[in-house]
PDB file of C-alpha atoms in Angstrom:
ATOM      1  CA  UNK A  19     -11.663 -33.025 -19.938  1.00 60.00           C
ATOM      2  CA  UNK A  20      -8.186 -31.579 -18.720  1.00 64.00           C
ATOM      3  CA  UNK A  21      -5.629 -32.684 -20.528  1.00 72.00           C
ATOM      4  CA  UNK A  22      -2.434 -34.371 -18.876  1.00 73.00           C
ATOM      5  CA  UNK A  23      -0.494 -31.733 -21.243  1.00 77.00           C
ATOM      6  CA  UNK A  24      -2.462 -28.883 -20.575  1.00 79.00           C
ATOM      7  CA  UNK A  25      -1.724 -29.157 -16.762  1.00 78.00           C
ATOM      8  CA  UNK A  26       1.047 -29.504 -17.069  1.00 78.00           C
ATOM      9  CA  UNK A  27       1.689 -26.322 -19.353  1.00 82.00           C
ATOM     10  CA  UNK A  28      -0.050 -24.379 -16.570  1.00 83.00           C
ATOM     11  CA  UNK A  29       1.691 -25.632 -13.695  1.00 81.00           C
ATOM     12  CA  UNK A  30       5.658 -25.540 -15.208  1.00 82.00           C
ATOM     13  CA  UNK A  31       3.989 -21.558 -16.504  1.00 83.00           C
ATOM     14  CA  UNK A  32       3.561 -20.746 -12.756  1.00 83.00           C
ATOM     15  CA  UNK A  33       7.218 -22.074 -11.750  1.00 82.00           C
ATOM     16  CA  UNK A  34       9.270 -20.815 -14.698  1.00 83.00           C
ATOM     17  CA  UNK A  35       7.045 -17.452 -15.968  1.00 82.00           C
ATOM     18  CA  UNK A  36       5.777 -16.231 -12.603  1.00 83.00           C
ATOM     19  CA  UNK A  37       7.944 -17.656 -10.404  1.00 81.00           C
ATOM     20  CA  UNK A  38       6.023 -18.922  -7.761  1.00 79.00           C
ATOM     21  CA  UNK A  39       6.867 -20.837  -4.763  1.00 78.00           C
ATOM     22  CA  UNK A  40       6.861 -25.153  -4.928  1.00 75.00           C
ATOM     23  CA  UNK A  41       4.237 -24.372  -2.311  1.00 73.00           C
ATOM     24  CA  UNK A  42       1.833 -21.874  -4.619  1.00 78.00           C
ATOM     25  CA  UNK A  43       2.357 -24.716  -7.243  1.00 79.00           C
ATOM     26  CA  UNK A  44       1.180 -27.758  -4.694  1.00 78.00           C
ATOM     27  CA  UNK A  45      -1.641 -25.419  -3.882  1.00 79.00           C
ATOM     28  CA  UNK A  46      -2.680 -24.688  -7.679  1.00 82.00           C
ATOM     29  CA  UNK A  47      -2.165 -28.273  -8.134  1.00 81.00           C
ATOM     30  CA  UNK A  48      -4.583 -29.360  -5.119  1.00 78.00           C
ATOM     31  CA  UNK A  49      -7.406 -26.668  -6.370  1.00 81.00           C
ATOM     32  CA  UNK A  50      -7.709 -27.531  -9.698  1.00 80.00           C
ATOM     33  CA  UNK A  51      -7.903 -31.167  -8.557  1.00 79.00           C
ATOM     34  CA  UNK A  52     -10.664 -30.598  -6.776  1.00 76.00           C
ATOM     35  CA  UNK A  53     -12.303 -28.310  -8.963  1.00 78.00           C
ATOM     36  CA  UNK A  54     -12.065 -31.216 -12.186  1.00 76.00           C
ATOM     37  CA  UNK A  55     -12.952 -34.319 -10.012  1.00 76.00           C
ATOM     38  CA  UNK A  56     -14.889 -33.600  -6.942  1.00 72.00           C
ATOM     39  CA  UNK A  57     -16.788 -30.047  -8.152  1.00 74.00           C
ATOM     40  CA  UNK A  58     -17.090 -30.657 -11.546  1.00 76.00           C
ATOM     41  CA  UNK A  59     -17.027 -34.577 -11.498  1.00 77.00           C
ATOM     42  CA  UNK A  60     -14.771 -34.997 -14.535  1.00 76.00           C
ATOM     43  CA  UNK A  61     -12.483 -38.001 -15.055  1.00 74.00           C
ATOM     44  CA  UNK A  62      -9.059 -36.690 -14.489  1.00 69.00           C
ATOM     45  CA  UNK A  63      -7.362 -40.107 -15.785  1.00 67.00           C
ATOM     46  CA  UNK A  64      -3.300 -39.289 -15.637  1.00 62.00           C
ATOM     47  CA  UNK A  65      -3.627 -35.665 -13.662  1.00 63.00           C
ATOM     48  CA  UNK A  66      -3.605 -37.084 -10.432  1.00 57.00           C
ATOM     49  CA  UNK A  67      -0.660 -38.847 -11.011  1.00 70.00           C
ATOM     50  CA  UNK A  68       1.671 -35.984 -12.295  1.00 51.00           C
ATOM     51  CA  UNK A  69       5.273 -36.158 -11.385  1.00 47.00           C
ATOM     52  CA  UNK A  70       5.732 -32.385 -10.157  1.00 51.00           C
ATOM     53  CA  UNK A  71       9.776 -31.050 -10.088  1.00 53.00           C
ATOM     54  CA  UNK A  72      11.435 -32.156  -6.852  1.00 52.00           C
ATOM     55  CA  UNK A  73      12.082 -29.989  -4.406  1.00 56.00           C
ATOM     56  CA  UNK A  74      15.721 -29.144  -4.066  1.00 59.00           C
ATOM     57  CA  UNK A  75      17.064 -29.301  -0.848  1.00 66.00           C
ATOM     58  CA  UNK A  76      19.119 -26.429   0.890  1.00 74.00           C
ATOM     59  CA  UNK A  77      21.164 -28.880   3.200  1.00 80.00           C
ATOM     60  CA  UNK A  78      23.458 -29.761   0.266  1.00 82.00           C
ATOM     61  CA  UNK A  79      23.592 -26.191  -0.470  1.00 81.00           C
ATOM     62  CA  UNK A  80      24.408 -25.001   2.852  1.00 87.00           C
ATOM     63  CA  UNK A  81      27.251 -27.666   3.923  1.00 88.00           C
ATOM     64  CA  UNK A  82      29.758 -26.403   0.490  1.00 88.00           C
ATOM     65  CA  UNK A  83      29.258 -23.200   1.745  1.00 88.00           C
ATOM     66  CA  UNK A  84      30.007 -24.088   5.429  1.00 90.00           C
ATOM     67  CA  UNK A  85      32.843 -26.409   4.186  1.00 91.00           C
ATOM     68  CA  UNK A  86      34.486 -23.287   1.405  1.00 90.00           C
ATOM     69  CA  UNK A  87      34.071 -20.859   4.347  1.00 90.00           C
ATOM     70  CA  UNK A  88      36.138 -23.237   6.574  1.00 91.00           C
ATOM     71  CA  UNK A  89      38.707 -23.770   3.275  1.00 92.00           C
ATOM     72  CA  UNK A  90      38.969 -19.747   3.049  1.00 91.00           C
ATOM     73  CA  UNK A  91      39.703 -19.711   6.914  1.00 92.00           C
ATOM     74  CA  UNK A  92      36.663 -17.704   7.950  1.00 91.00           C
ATOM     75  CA  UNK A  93      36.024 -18.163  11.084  1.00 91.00           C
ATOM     76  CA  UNK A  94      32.531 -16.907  11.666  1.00 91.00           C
ATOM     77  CA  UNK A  95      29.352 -19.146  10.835  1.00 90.00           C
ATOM     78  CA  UNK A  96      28.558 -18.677   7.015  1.00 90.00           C
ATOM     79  CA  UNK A  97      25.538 -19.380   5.490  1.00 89.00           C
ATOM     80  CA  UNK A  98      24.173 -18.585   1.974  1.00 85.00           C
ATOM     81  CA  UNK A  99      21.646 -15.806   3.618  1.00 86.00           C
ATOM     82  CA  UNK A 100      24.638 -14.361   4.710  1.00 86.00           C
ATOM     83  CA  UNK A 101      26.203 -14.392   0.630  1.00 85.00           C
ATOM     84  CA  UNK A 102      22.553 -13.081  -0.233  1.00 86.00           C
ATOM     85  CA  UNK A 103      23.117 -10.044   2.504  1.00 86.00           C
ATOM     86  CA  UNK A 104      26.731  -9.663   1.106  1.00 85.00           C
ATOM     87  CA  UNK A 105      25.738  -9.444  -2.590  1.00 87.00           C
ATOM     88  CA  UNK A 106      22.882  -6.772  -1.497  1.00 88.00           C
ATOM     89  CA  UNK A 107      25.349  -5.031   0.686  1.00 86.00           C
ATOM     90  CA  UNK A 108      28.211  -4.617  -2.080  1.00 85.00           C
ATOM     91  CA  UNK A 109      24.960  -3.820  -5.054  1.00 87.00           C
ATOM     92  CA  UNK A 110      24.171  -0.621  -2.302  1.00 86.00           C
ATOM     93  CA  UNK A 111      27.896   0.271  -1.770  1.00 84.00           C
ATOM     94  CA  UNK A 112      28.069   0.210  -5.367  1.00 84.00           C
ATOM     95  CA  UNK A 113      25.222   2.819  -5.935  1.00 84.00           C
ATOM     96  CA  UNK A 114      22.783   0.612  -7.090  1.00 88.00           C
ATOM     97  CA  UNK A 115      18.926   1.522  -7.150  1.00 90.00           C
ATOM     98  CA  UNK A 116      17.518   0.075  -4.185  1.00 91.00           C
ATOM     99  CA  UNK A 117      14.418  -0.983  -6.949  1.00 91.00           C
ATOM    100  CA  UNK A 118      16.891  -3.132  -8.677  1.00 91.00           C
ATOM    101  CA  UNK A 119      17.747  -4.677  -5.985  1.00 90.00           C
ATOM    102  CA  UNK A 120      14.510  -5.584  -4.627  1.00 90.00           C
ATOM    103  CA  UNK A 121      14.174  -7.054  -8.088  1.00 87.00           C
ATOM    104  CA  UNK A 122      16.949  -9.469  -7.784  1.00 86.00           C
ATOM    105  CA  UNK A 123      15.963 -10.733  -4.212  1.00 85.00           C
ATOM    106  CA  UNK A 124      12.876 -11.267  -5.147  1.00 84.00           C
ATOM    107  CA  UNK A 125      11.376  -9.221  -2.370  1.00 85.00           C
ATOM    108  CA  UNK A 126       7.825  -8.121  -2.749  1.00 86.00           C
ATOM    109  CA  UNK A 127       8.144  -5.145  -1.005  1.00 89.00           C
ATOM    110  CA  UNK A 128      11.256  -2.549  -1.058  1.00 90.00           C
ATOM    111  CA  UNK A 129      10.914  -2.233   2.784  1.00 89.00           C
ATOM    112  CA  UNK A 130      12.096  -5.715   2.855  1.00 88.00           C
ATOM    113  CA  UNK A 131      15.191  -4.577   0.864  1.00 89.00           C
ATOM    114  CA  UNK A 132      15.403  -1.125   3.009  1.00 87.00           C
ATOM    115  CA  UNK A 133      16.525  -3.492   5.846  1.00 84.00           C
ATOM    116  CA  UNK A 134      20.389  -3.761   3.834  1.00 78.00           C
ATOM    117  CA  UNK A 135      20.521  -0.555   3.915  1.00 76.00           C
ATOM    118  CA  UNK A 136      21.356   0.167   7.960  1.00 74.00           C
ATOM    119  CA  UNK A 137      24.699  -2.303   6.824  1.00 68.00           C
ATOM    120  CA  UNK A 138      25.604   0.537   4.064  1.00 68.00           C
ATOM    121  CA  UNK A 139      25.297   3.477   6.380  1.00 66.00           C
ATOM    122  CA  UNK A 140      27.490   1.923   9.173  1.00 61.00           C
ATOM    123  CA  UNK A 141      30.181   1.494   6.338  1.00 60.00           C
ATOM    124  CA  UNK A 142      30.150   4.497   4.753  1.00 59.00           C
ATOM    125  CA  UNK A 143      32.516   7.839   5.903  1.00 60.00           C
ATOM    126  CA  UNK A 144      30.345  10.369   7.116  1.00 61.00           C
ATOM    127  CA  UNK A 145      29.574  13.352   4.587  1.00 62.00           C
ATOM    128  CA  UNK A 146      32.152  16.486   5.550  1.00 68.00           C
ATOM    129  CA  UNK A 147      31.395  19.710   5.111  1.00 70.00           C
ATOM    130  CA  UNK A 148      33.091  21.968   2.865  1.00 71.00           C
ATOM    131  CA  UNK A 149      32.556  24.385   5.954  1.00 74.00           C
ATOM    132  CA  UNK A 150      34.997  21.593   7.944  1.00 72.00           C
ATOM    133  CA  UNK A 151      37.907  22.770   5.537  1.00 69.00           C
ATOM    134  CA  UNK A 152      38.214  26.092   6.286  1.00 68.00           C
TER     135      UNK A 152
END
């Protein structure tokens, strides 16, 4: 039998170790279900019943940025993509490796991060060259 425990352990292994999304969790969750009652016909007691971590919601979130944009007297629309972009932006103008910054997106591919990087080039002076100074 699967213990109450053991699920448990696997499920809060996938959120906090690998980092999955609440919807790669409900979807573990819903398989292995299936698998223990319906495919393998055990008694699953207390695992149907597991209290799972709430999702948190972004609208909370997304108003106390809105309302400390307002505060700071920016007037364009701010949301917290747009802190995300900012905080990728400033990482490239900064000379960090594009690698470590696909790391701390989370993006699974670094073409996803490549797409800060048309921001960088608009900001940054053109190269001169040394021929331009005689």
């Amino acid at each position: 039998m699967v213990t109450t425990d053991a699920f448990r352990g696997f499920i809060s292994h996938l959120a906090t170790r690998l980092k999955v999304s609440a919807s790669t969790q409900n979807q573990a969750f819903a398989a292995i279900l299936t698998l223990c009652r319906d495919t393998l016909g055990m008694q699953v007691g207390e695992l149907g019943r597991i209290v799972r971590r709430p999702r948190v919601s972004d609208v909370p979130i997304q108003r106390a940025v809105r309302e400390a944009a307002a505060k700071a007297g920016i007037p364009k629309p701010v949301t917290v993509h747009t802190l995300r972009h900012s905080f990728a932006t400033h990482l490239l103008l900064q000379g960090v490796d594009i690698r470590q910054i696909q790391e701390l997106l989370g993006h699974r591919s670094v073409e996803t991060t490549m797409i800060y990087t048309h921001v960088v080039k608009d900001l940054r002076t053109a190269p001169r060259s040394p021929l331009d100074a005689l």
